[in-house]
PDB file of C-alpha atoms and ligand atoms in Angstrom:
ATOM      1  CA  MET A   1     -30.004  -0.015  11.176  1.00  0.00           C
ATOM      2  CA  ASN A   2     -31.794  -2.056   8.942  1.00  0.00           C
ATOM      3  CA  ASN A   3     -33.156  -5.479  10.668  1.00  0.00           C
ATOM      4  CA  SER A   4     -29.823  -8.221   9.907  1.00  0.00           C
ATOM      5  CA  PRO A   5     -28.150  -9.723  12.764  1.00  0.00           C
ATOM      6  CA  TYR A   6     -25.154  -6.454  13.951  1.00  0.00           C
ATOM      7  CA  ILE A   7     -21.623  -8.033  12.715  1.00  0.00           C
ATOM      8  CA  GLY A   8     -18.438  -5.772  13.721  1.00  0.00           C
ATOM      9  CA  ARG A   9     -14.971  -5.792  13.768  1.00  0.00           C
ATOM     10  CA  PHE A  10     -11.511  -5.085  14.852  1.00  0.00           C
ATOM     11  CA  ALA A  11      -8.501  -5.194  11.747  1.00  0.00           C
ATOM     12  CA  PRO A  12      -4.985  -5.043  12.982  1.00  0.00           C
ATOM     13  CA  SER A  13      -2.426  -4.416  10.982  1.00  0.00           C
ATOM     14  CA  PRO A  14       0.581  -6.688  12.555  1.00  0.00           C
ATOM     15  CA  SER A  15       2.910  -3.729  12.519  1.00  0.00           C
ATOM     16  CA  GLY A  16       3.524  -3.119  16.080  1.00  0.00           C
ATOM     17  CA  ALA A  17       2.082  -4.104  20.082  1.00  0.00           C
ATOM     18  CA  LEU A  18      -1.419  -2.890  20.684  1.00  0.00           C
ATOM     19  CA  HIS A  19      -0.886   0.883  22.247  1.00  0.00           C
ATOM     20  CA  PHE A  20      -3.512   2.975  23.394  1.00  0.00           C
ATOM     21  CA  GLY A  21      -4.272   4.206  20.181  1.00  0.00           C
ATOM     22  CA  SER A  22      -5.282   0.925  18.597  1.00  0.00           C
ATOM     23  CA  LEU A  23      -7.464  -0.338  22.063  1.00  0.00           C
ATOM     24  CA  VAL A  24     -10.328   2.233  21.693  1.00  0.00           C
ATOM     25  CA  ALA A  25     -10.331   1.196  18.630  1.00  0.00           C
ATOM     26  CA  ALA A  26     -10.804  -2.127  19.430  1.00  0.00           C
ATOM     27  CA  LEU A  27     -12.933  -1.341  23.079  1.00  0.00           C
ATOM     28  CA  GLY A  28     -15.365   1.194  20.616  1.00  0.00           C
ATOM     29  CA  SER A  29     -16.063  -1.263  18.109  1.00  0.00           C
ATOM     30  CA  TYR A  30     -16.724  -4.585  21.243  1.00  0.00           C
ATOM     31  CA  LEU A  31     -18.930  -2.179  23.073  1.00  0.00           C
ATOM     32  CA  ARG A  32     -20.661  -1.232  19.876  1.00  0.00           C
ATOM     33  CA  ALA A  33     -21.402  -4.564  19.053  1.00  0.00           C
ATOM     34  CA  ARG A  34     -21.778  -6.410  22.122  1.00  0.00           C
ATOM     35  CA  SER A  35     -23.889  -3.869  23.307  1.00  0.00           C
ATOM     36  CA  LEU A  36     -26.196  -4.294  20.167  1.00  0.00           C
ATOM     37  CA  GLN A  37     -25.868  -8.080  20.678  1.00  0.00           C
ATOM     38  CA  GLY A  38     -23.904  -8.697  17.651  1.00  0.00           C
ATOM     39  CA  GLN A  39     -20.509 -10.417  16.563  1.00  0.00           C
ATOM     40  CA  TRP A  40     -17.359  -8.932  16.630  1.00  0.00           C
ATOM     41  CA  LYS A  41     -14.924 -10.194  14.604  1.00  0.00           C
ATOM     42  CA  VAL A  42     -10.994  -9.968  14.799  1.00  0.00           C
ATOM     43  CA  ARG A  43      -8.818  -9.557  11.078  1.00  0.00           C
ATOM     44  CA  ILE A  44      -5.104  -9.357  10.907  1.00  0.00           C
ATOM     45  CA  GLU A  45      -4.565  -6.781   8.040  1.00  0.00           C
ATOM     46  CA  ASP A  46      -1.355  -8.831   7.171  1.00  0.00           C
ATOM     47  CA  ILE A  47      -0.588  -7.963   3.681  1.00  0.00           C
ATOM     48  CA  ASP A  48       2.423  -5.404   3.571  1.00  0.00           C
ATOM     49  CA  PRO A  49       5.057  -7.663   4.515  1.00  0.00           C
ATOM     50  CA  PRO A  50       8.112  -4.903   4.622  1.00  0.00           C
ATOM     51  CA  ARG A  51       6.116  -3.018   7.488  1.00  0.00           C
ATOM     52  CA  GLU A  52       5.148  -5.921   9.594  1.00  0.00           C
ATOM     53  CA  VAL A  53       6.661  -7.010  12.628  1.00  0.00           C
ATOM     54  CA  PRO A  54       7.689 -10.880  13.481  1.00  0.00           C
ATOM     55  CA  GLY A  55       5.038 -11.531  16.178  1.00  0.00           C
ATOM     56  CA  ALA A  56       3.459  -9.035  16.331  1.00  0.00           C
ATOM     57  CA  ALA A  57      -0.048 -10.342  15.261  1.00  0.00           C
ATOM     58  CA  ASP A  58       0.020 -13.102  18.046  1.00  0.00           C
ATOM     59  CA  ASP A  59       1.028 -10.360  20.626  1.00  0.00           C
ATOM     60  CA  ILE A  60      -2.003  -8.232  19.743  1.00  0.00           C
ATOM     61  CA  LEU A  61      -4.428 -11.252  20.490  1.00  0.00           C
ATOM     62  CA  ARG A  62      -3.149 -12.190  23.455  1.00  0.00           C
ATOM     63  CA  THR A  63      -3.166  -8.540  23.973  1.00  0.00           C
ATOM     64  CA  LEU A  64      -6.662  -8.258  23.007  1.00  0.00           C
ATOM     65  CA  GLU A  65      -7.713 -11.867  25.612  1.00  0.00           C
ATOM     66  CA  SER A  66      -5.949 -10.006  28.429  1.00  0.00           C
ATOM     67  CA  CYS A  67      -8.243  -7.394  27.884  1.00  0.00           C
ATOM     68  CA  GLY A  68     -11.313  -9.948  27.935  1.00  0.00           C
ATOM     69  CA  LEU A  69     -11.791  -8.849  23.972  1.00  0.00           C
ATOM     70  CA  HIS A  70     -12.805 -12.308  22.776  1.00  0.00           C
ATOM     71  CA  TRP A  71     -13.340 -12.442  19.269  1.00  0.00           C
ATOM     72  CA  ASP A  72     -16.567 -14.436  17.449  1.00  0.00           C
ATOM     73  CA  GLY A  73     -15.511 -17.254  14.794  1.00  0.00           C
ATOM     74  CA  PRO A  74     -12.418 -17.483  13.469  1.00  0.00           C
ATOM     75  CA  LEU A  75      -9.832 -15.328  12.713  1.00  0.00           C
ATOM     76  CA  LEU A  76      -9.258 -13.850   9.537  1.00  0.00           C
ATOM     77  CA  TYR A  77      -5.737 -13.710   8.106  1.00  0.00           C
ATOM     78  CA  GLN A  78      -5.469 -11.254   5.031  1.00  0.00           C
ATOM     79  CA  SER A  79      -2.346 -13.310   3.761  1.00  0.00           C
ATOM     80  CA  GLN A  80      -4.913 -15.869   3.304  1.00  0.00           C
ATOM     81  CA  ARG A  81      -6.886 -14.156   1.327  1.00  0.00           C
ATOM     82  CA  LEU A  82      -4.572 -13.148  -1.736  1.00  0.00           C
ATOM     83  CA  GLU A  83      -6.538 -15.881  -4.022  1.00  0.00           C
ATOM     84  CA  ALA A  84      -9.364 -13.744  -3.625  1.00  0.00           C
ATOM     85  CA  TYR A  85      -8.260 -10.980  -4.125  1.00  0.00           C
ATOM     86  CA  GLU A  86      -7.179 -11.897  -7.479  1.00  0.00           C
ATOM     87  CA  TYR A  87      -9.716 -13.251  -8.838  1.00  0.00           C
ATOM     88  CA  HIS A  88     -12.194 -10.082  -7.678  1.00  0.00           C
ATOM     89  CA  LEU A  89      -9.457  -7.697  -9.791  1.00  0.00           C
ATOM     90  CA  GLN A  90      -9.058 -10.407 -13.049  1.00  0.00           C
ATOM     91  CA  GLN A  91     -13.116  -9.199 -12.912  1.00  0.00           C
ATOM     92  CA  LEU A  92     -12.658  -5.549 -12.781  1.00  0.00           C
ATOM     93  CA  ILE A  93     -10.009  -6.132 -15.747  1.00  0.00           C
ATOM     94  CA  ALA A  94     -12.355  -7.987 -17.537  1.00  0.00           C
ATOM     95  CA  GLN A  95     -14.930  -5.541 -17.288  1.00  0.00           C
ATOM     96  CA  ASP A  96     -12.784  -3.280 -18.540  1.00  0.00           C
ATOM     97  CA  ASN A  97     -13.266  -1.453 -14.787  1.00  0.00           C
ATOM     98  CA  ALA A  98      -9.438  -1.762 -14.244  1.00  0.00           C
ATOM     99  CA  TYR A  99      -6.577  -0.755 -15.896  1.00  0.00           C
ATOM    100  CA  PHE A 100      -2.705  -1.048 -15.909  1.00  0.00           C
ATOM    101  CA  CYS A 101      -0.418   1.863 -15.302  1.00  0.00           C
ATOM    102  CA  HIS A 102       2.727   2.838 -15.407  1.00  0.00           C
ATOM    103  CA  CYS A 103       3.315   6.751 -13.974  1.00  0.00           C
ATOM    104  CA  SER A 104       5.726   6.743 -11.095  1.00  0.00           C
ATOM    105  CA  ARG A 105       5.366   9.157  -8.244  1.00  0.00           C
ATOM    106  CA  LYS A 106       7.111  12.263 -10.203  1.00  0.00           C
ATOM    107  CA  GLN A 107       4.612  12.070 -12.647  1.00  0.00           C
ATOM    108  CA  ILE A 108       1.639  12.162 -10.706  1.00  0.00           C
ATOM    109  CA  LYS A 109       2.934  15.070  -8.414  1.00  0.00           C
ATOM    110  CA  ALA A 110       3.447  17.164 -12.488  1.00  0.00           C
ATOM    111  CA  MET A 111      -0.151  16.363 -12.075  1.00  0.00           C
ATOM    112  CA  GLY A 112      -0.391  18.187  -9.451  1.00  0.00           C
ATOM    113  CA  GLY A 113      -0.885  15.274  -7.346  1.00  0.00           C
ATOM    114  CA  THR A 114      -4.057  13.643  -8.441  1.00  0.00           C
ATOM    115  CA  TYR A 115      -3.967  11.094 -10.949  1.00  0.00           C
ATOM    116  CA  ASP A 116      -5.684  12.378 -15.020  1.00  0.00           C
ATOM    117  CA  GLY A 117      -6.441   8.890 -15.441  1.00  0.00           C
ATOM    118  CA  GLY A 118      -4.059   9.187 -18.741  1.00  0.00           C
ATOM    119  CA  CYS A 119      -3.281   4.996 -18.755  1.00  0.00           C
ATOM    120  CA  GLY A 120      -6.791   4.334 -18.741  1.00  0.00           C
ATOM    121  CA  GLN A 121      -7.014   6.464 -22.243  1.00  0.00           C
ATOM    122  CA  LEU A 122      -4.582   4.228 -23.650  1.00  0.00           C
ATOM    123  CA  THR A 123      -5.543   2.357 -27.136  1.00  0.00           C
ATOM    124  CA  THR A 124      -3.236  -0.717 -26.582  1.00  0.00           C
ATOM    125  CA  PRO A 125      -3.829  -0.266 -22.320  1.00  0.00           C
ATOM    126  CA  HIS A 126      -0.641  -1.221 -20.021  1.00  0.00           C
ATOM    127  CA  SER A 127      -0.236  -5.757 -19.559  1.00  0.00           C
ATOM    128  CA  ASP A 128       1.889  -5.027 -16.054  1.00  0.00           C
ATOM    129  CA  GLY A 129       2.547  -2.154 -13.607  1.00  0.00           C
ATOM    130  CA  ALA A 130       0.577  -0.763 -10.704  1.00  0.00           C
ATOM    131  CA  LEU A 131      -3.858  -1.675 -11.256  1.00  0.00           C
ATOM    132  CA  ARG A 132      -5.988   1.106 -11.142  1.00  0.00           C
ATOM    133  CA  ILE A 133      -9.405   1.319 -10.665  1.00  0.00           C
ATOM    134  CA  ARG A 134     -11.596   3.449 -13.346  1.00  0.00           C
ATOM    135  CA  ASN A 135     -14.078   4.743 -10.850  1.00  0.00           C
ATOM    136  CA  ARG A 136     -16.537   4.728 -11.904  1.00  0.00           C
ATOM    137  CA  ALA A 137     -18.300   5.263  -8.974  1.00  0.00           C
ATOM    138  CA  GLY A 138     -16.288   8.577  -7.919  1.00  0.00           C
ATOM    139  CA  ILE A 139     -18.903   8.492  -3.950  1.00  0.00           C
ATOM    140  CA  SER A 140     -17.684  11.285  -2.371  1.00  0.00           C
ATOM    141  CA  GLN A 141     -20.033  12.064   0.456  1.00  0.00           C
ATOM    142  CA  PHE A 142     -21.578   9.703   3.362  1.00  0.00           C
ATOM    143  CA  THR A 143     -23.243   9.467   6.353  1.00  0.00           C
ATOM    144  CA  ASP A 144     -21.127   8.189   9.498  1.00  0.00           C
ATOM    145  CA  ASN A 145     -22.750   6.977  12.367  1.00  0.00           C
ATOM    146  CA  LEU A 146     -21.058   9.083  15.158  1.00  0.00           C
ATOM    147  CA  GLN A 147     -19.338  11.903  12.908  1.00  0.00           C
ATOM    148  CA  GLY A 148     -22.660  12.928  10.911  1.00  0.00           C
ATOM    149  CA  PRO A 149     -22.649  13.754   7.109  1.00  0.00           C
ATOM    150  CA  VAL A 150     -19.413  13.279   5.647  1.00  0.00           C
ATOM    151  CA  THR A 151     -17.776  15.581   1.986  1.00  0.00           C
ATOM    152  CA  THR A 152     -14.413  14.856   0.699  1.00  0.00           C
ATOM    153  CA  ASP A 153     -12.655  16.641  -2.163  1.00  0.00           C
ATOM    154  CA  ILE A 154     -13.778  15.611  -5.143  1.00  0.00           C
ATOM    155  CA  THR A 155     -10.665  15.000  -6.827  1.00  0.00           C
ATOM    156  CA  PHE A 156     -10.372  13.138  -3.964  1.00  0.00           C
ATOM    157  CA  ALA A 157     -13.057  11.026  -4.719  1.00  0.00           C
ATOM    158  CA  THR A 158     -13.212  10.527  -8.017  1.00  0.00           C
ATOM    159  CA  GLU A 159      -9.702  10.013  -8.408  1.00  0.00           C
ATOM    160  CA  ASP A 160      -9.005   6.235 -10.527  1.00  0.00           C
ATOM    161  CA  PHE A 161      -6.878   5.232  -6.913  1.00  0.00           C
ATOM    162  CA  ILE A 162      -4.645   2.090  -6.614  1.00  0.00           C
ATOM    163  CA  ILE A 163      -6.020  -1.250  -5.935  1.00  0.00           C
ATOM    164  CA  LYS A 164      -3.022  -3.250  -6.403  1.00  0.00           C
ATOM    165  CA  ARG A 165       0.985  -2.154  -6.097  1.00  0.00           C
ATOM    166  CA  SER A 166       3.326  -2.402  -9.141  1.00  0.00           C
ATOM    167  CA  ASP A 167       5.389  -4.304  -5.707  1.00  0.00           C
ATOM    168  CA  GLY A 168       2.154  -6.961  -6.782  1.00  0.00           C
ATOM    169  CA  LEU A 169       1.099  -6.367  -3.084  1.00  0.00           C
ATOM    170  CA  TYR A 170      -2.636  -5.748  -2.830  1.00  0.00           C
ATOM    171  CA  ALA A 171      -4.096  -2.193  -1.599  1.00  0.00           C
ATOM    172  CA  TYR A 172      -5.911  -2.052   1.938  1.00  0.00           C
ATOM    173  CA  GLN A 173      -8.739  -0.104  -0.041  1.00  0.00           C
ATOM    174  CA  LEU A 174      -9.035  -2.765  -1.867  1.00  0.00           C
ATOM    175  CA  ALA A 175      -9.057  -5.592   0.570  1.00  0.00           C
ATOM    176  CA  VAL A 176     -10.471  -4.356   3.357  1.00  0.00           C
ATOM    177  CA  VAL A 177     -13.766  -3.848   1.026  1.00  0.00           C
ATOM    178  CA  LEU A 178     -12.989  -7.074   0.393  1.00  0.00           C
ATOM    179  CA  ASP A 179     -13.109  -8.600   3.590  1.00  0.00           C
ATOM    180  CA  ASP A 180     -15.558  -6.726   4.762  1.00  0.00           C
ATOM    181  CA  ALA A 181     -18.127  -7.756   2.866  1.00  0.00           C
ATOM    182  CA  TYR A 182     -16.715 -10.902   3.047  1.00  0.00           C
ATOM    183  CA  GLN A 183     -17.437 -10.908   7.000  1.00  0.00           C
ATOM    184  CA  GLY A 184     -20.650 -10.407   6.145  1.00  0.00           C
ATOM    185  CA  MET A 185     -19.741  -6.293   8.553  1.00  0.00           C
ATOM    186  CA  THR A 186     -22.932  -4.827   9.421  1.00  0.00           C
ATOM    187  CA  GLU A 187     -21.038  -1.395  10.642  1.00  0.00           C
ATOM    188  CA  VAL A 188     -17.540  -0.781  10.465  1.00  0.00           C
ATOM    189  CA  VAL A 189     -16.607   0.581  13.309  1.00  0.00           C
ATOM    190  CA  ARG A 190     -12.666   2.106  13.351  1.00  0.00           C
ATOM    191  CA  GLY A 191     -10.334   5.463  14.008  1.00  0.00           C
ATOM    192  CA  ALA A 192     -11.408   8.197  12.084  1.00  0.00           C
ATOM    193  CA  ASP A 193      -8.184   8.571  10.446  1.00  0.00           C
ATOM    194  CA  LEU A 194      -9.949   6.311   8.054  1.00  0.00           C
ATOM    195  CA  LEU A 195     -12.668   8.644   7.516  1.00  0.00           C
ATOM    196  CA  GLU A 196     -11.544  10.470   3.915  1.00  0.00           C
ATOM    197  CA  ALA A 197     -10.422   6.672   2.907  1.00  0.00           C
ATOM    198  CA  THR A 198     -13.995   5.768   3.349  1.00  0.00           C
ATOM    199  CA  VAL A 199     -15.211   7.292  -0.033  1.00  0.00           C
ATOM    200  CA  ARG A 200     -13.182   5.164  -1.565  1.00  0.00           C
ATOM    201  CA  GLN A 201     -14.166   1.948  -0.238  1.00  0.00           C
ATOM    202  CA  ILE A 202     -18.237   2.439  -0.512  1.00  0.00           C
ATOM    203  CA  SER A 203     -16.814   3.299  -4.787  1.00  0.00           C
ATOM    204  CA  LEU A 204     -15.313  -0.657  -4.519  1.00  0.00           C
ATOM    205  CA  TYR A 205     -18.716  -1.377  -3.015  1.00  0.00           C
ATOM    206  CA  HIS A 206     -20.638   0.149  -5.568  1.00  0.00           C
ATOM    207  CA  MET A 207     -17.933  -1.035  -8.590  1.00  0.00           C
ATOM    208  CA  PHE A 208     -18.111  -4.520  -6.952  1.00  0.00           C
ATOM    209  CA  ASN A 209     -21.714  -4.669  -6.104  1.00  0.00           C
ATOM    210  CA  LEU A 210     -21.116  -5.408  -2.791  1.00  0.00           C
ATOM    211  CA  PRO A 211     -23.804  -4.170   0.276  1.00  0.00           C
ATOM    212  CA  VAL A 212     -22.537  -1.040   1.875  1.00  0.00           C
ATOM    213  CA  PRO A 213     -22.098  -2.007   5.684  1.00  0.00           C
ATOM    214  CA  GLN A 214     -22.613   1.316   7.955  1.00  0.00           C
ATOM    215  CA  TRP A 215     -19.749   3.883   9.453  1.00  0.00           C
ATOM    216  CA  LEU A 216     -18.573   4.554  12.330  1.00  0.00           C
ATOM    217  CA  HIS A 217     -15.463   7.037  13.141  1.00  0.00           C
ATOM    218  CA  LEU A 218     -14.401   7.236  16.516  1.00  0.00           C
ATOM    219  CA  PRO A 219     -11.794   9.975  17.733  1.00  0.00           C
ATOM    220  CA  LEU A 220      -8.507   9.343  17.482  1.00  0.00           C
ATOM    221  CA  ALA A 221      -5.998   9.172  20.557  1.00  0.00           C
ATOM    222  CA  CYS A 222      -3.154  11.903  19.241  1.00  0.00           C
ATOM    223  CA  GLU A 223      -0.170  13.561  21.336  1.00  0.00           C
ATOM    224  CA  THR A 224       0.142  16.717  18.991  1.00  0.00           C
ATOM    225  CA  PRO A 225      -2.926  17.927  16.822  1.00  0.00           C
ATOM    226  CA  GLY A 226      -2.940  15.459  13.479  1.00  0.00           C
ATOM    227  CA  PHE A 227      -0.824  13.312  14.583  1.00  0.00           C
ATOM    228  CA  LYS A 228      -1.966   9.545  16.393  1.00  0.00           C
ATOM    229  CA  LEU A 229      -0.512   7.745  18.036  1.00  0.00           C
ATOM    230  CA  SER A 230       1.231   4.791  16.638  1.00  0.00           C
ATOM    231  CA  LYS A 231       3.667   2.137  16.305  1.00  0.00           C
ATOM    232  CA  GLN A 232       5.691   4.008  14.498  1.00  0.00           C
ATOM    233  CA  ASN A 233       5.642   7.052  16.835  1.00  0.00           C
ATOM    234  CA  HIS A 234       6.645   4.055  19.861  1.00  0.00           C
ATOM    235  CA  ALA A 235       3.663   4.451  21.732  1.00  0.00           C
ATOM    236  CA  THR A 236       3.694   2.441  24.717  1.00  0.00           C
ATOM    237  CA  ALA A 237       1.949  -1.402  24.838  1.00  0.00           C
ATOM    238  CA  VAL A 238      -1.090  -2.304  26.750  1.00  0.00           C
ATOM    239  CA  ASP A 239       0.185  -4.007  29.659  1.00  0.00           C
ATOM    240  CA  LYS A 240      -1.163  -7.301  29.145  1.00  0.00           C
ATOM    241  CA  ARG A 241      -0.739  -8.459  32.903  1.00  0.00           C
ATOM    242  CA  HIS A 242      -3.094  -5.694  34.062  1.00  0.00           C
ATOM    243  CA  PRO A 243      -4.718  -3.738  31.121  1.00  0.00           C
ATOM    244  CA  GLN A 244      -7.614  -2.586  34.246  1.00  0.00           C
ATOM    245  CA  PRO A 245      -5.750   0.806  34.162  1.00  0.00           C
ATOM    246  CA  ALA A 246      -5.450   1.129  30.333  1.00  0.00           C
ATOM    247  CA  LEU A 247      -8.945  -0.161  29.247  1.00  0.00           C
ATOM    248  CA  GLN A 248     -10.839   2.310  31.958  1.00  0.00           C
ATOM    249  CA  ALA A 249      -8.827   4.837  30.483  1.00  0.00           C
ATOM    250  CA  ALA A 250      -9.390   3.935  26.944  1.00  0.00           C
ATOM    251  CA  LEU A 251     -13.570   4.263  28.352  1.00  0.00           C
ATOM    252  CA  ALA A 252     -13.287   7.780  29.869  1.00  0.00           C
ATOM    253  CA  PHE A 253     -11.362   8.605  25.846  1.00  0.00           C
ATOM    254  CA  LEU A 254     -14.564   7.163  24.770  1.00  0.00           C
ATOM    255  CA  GLY A 255     -16.601   9.317  27.233  1.00  0.00           C
ATOM    256  CA  GLN A 256     -17.883   6.312  28.831  1.00  0.00           C
ATOM    257  CA  SER A 257     -18.929   6.259  32.539  1.00  0.00           C
ATOM    258  CA  PRO A 258     -16.369   4.224  34.798  1.00  0.00           C
ATOM    259  CA  VAL A 259     -16.474   0.762  35.909  1.00  0.00           C
ATOM    260  CA  GLU A 260     -15.838  -0.907  38.455  1.00  0.00           C
ATOM    261  CA  MET A 261     -11.773  -1.757  39.135  1.00  0.00           C
ATOM    262  CA  SER A 262     -12.705  -5.192  40.300  1.00  0.00           C
ATOM    263  CA  GLY A 263      -9.947  -6.663  38.524  1.00  0.00           C
ATOM    264  CA  ASP A 264     -12.373  -9.133  37.066  1.00  0.00           C
ATOM    265  CA  ILE A 265     -11.696  -7.897  33.704  1.00  0.00           C
ATOM    266  CA  ARG A 266     -15.329  -9.894  32.906  1.00  0.00           C
ATOM    267  CA  GLN A 267     -16.886  -7.733  34.945  1.00  0.00           C
ATOM    268  CA  MET A 268     -15.305  -4.779  34.207  1.00  0.00           C
ATOM    269  CA  LEU A 269     -16.355  -5.275  30.421  1.00  0.00           C
ATOM    270  CA  ALA A 270     -20.017  -6.369  30.719  1.00  0.00           C
ATOM    271  CA  GLN A 271     -20.472  -3.656  32.744  1.00  0.00           C
ATOM    272  CA  ALA A 272     -18.669  -1.408  30.266  1.00  0.00           C
ATOM    273  CA  VAL A 273     -21.385  -3.069  27.574  1.00  0.00           C
ATOM    274  CA  THR A 274     -24.331  -2.351  29.849  1.00  0.00           C
ATOM    275  CA  GLN A 275     -23.344   1.481  30.242  1.00  0.00           C
ATOM    276  CA  PHE A 276     -22.560   1.760  26.744  1.00  0.00           C
ATOM    277  CA  ASP A 277     -24.410   5.113  25.259  1.00  0.00           C
ATOM    278  CA  LEU A 278     -23.135   5.816  21.397  1.00  0.00           C
ATOM    279  CA  SER A 279     -23.912   9.456  22.418  1.00  0.00           C
ATOM    280  CA  ARG A 280     -21.423   9.950  25.065  1.00  0.00           C
ATOM    281  CA  ILE A 281     -18.763   9.366  22.835  1.00  0.00           C
ATOM    282  CA  PRO A 282     -17.181  12.967  21.443  1.00  0.00           C
ATOM    283  CA  VAL A 283     -17.827  13.955  17.838  1.00  0.00           C
ATOM    284  CA  ARG A 284     -14.257  14.927  16.955  1.00  0.00           C
ATOM    285  CA  HIS A 285     -11.683  13.878  15.347  1.00  0.00           C
ATOM    286  CA  GLU A 286      -9.378  13.901  17.057  1.00  0.00           C
ATOM    287  CA  ILE A 287      -8.460  14.363  20.798  1.00  0.00           C
ATOM    288  CA  LEU A 288      -5.279  15.076  22.348  1.00  0.00           C
ATOM    289  CA  LEU A 289      -3.966  13.360  25.359  1.00  0.00           C
ATOM    290  CA  GLY A 290      -3.321  15.090  28.272  1.00  0.00           C
TER     291      GLY A 290
HETATM  292  N1  LIG B   1      -5.828  -2.146   9.514  1.00  0.00           N
HETATM  293  C1  LIG B   1      -5.566  -0.815   9.765  1.00  0.00           C
HETATM  294  C2  LIG B   1      -4.432  -0.150  10.593  1.00  0.00           C
HETATM  295  O1  LIG B   1      -4.965  -0.646  11.761  1.00  0.00           O
HETATM  296  C3  LIG B   1      -6.983  -0.192   9.900  1.00  0.00           C
HETATM  297  C4  LIG B   1      -8.402  -0.949   8.821  1.00  0.00           C
HETATM  298  C5  LIG B   1      -9.692  -0.671   9.480  1.00  0.00           C
HETATM  299  O2  LIG B   1     -10.728  -0.851  10.498  1.00  0.00           O
HETATM  300  O3  LIG B   1     -10.731  -0.214   8.561  1.00  0.00           O
HETATM  301  O4  LIG B   1      -4.731   0.660  10.798  1.00  0.00           O
END
């Protein structure tokens, strides 16, 4: 770790209520930040309106509050950042670091599933369509503060991936990097489902010349191997009126010692912060719930 004050975050997408899997990410990132006397921010990742559930963002925030997970500073909503995303995209285009692409899913499938960069070689480039990064960085490795050294498939790491979709929506990879940098994150703590995607995010940091944060990927809560608990598979919401058992279970999931079930959430969390021990978190990509 460098010497700058620690800033971490929890960045839920408002596609449903906060369930056990997302509570693990929220609690893990909170404990890590607070145990280092750092700040903990919350950002609502609402850049994909078709996947959004009305009222979900507020519901997630009320659930975090009921769990005593209070964030620092103002909330950031990605839907308020569209101009910043566009500004950065225009810069990339001006530097010839991004290009428009007209290729269909079917065509990309025929290329073997990885985009071959064809639209980036045209003498008359397209002026609309999906926007792809000209991935000159091609980062394929990094060191995770829990999982250790991570190496991904080079084909995946060097692909010119999409940063703005043809339907006009900004891609998650773009928004998450610009926002984590904008909010000054020193470490990103989240679920291991995003372990691979991290190499693409690091490539974007390089392309934008932004300082790269540290990374810490927590094991994912899964029902069956390879399937994380998700809003889509109807994982049950954390009970806002009685969140103590879910918190205790999330602590156990993260390998942490139990805390007194005093009924007072603030005390429970304070004890969890004091007891927090990174070395007790299982070094696994996923853990099956029994
Ligand atoms: N918004 C993403 C999700 O809810 C998490 C993004 C991140 O933590 O980088 O799955």
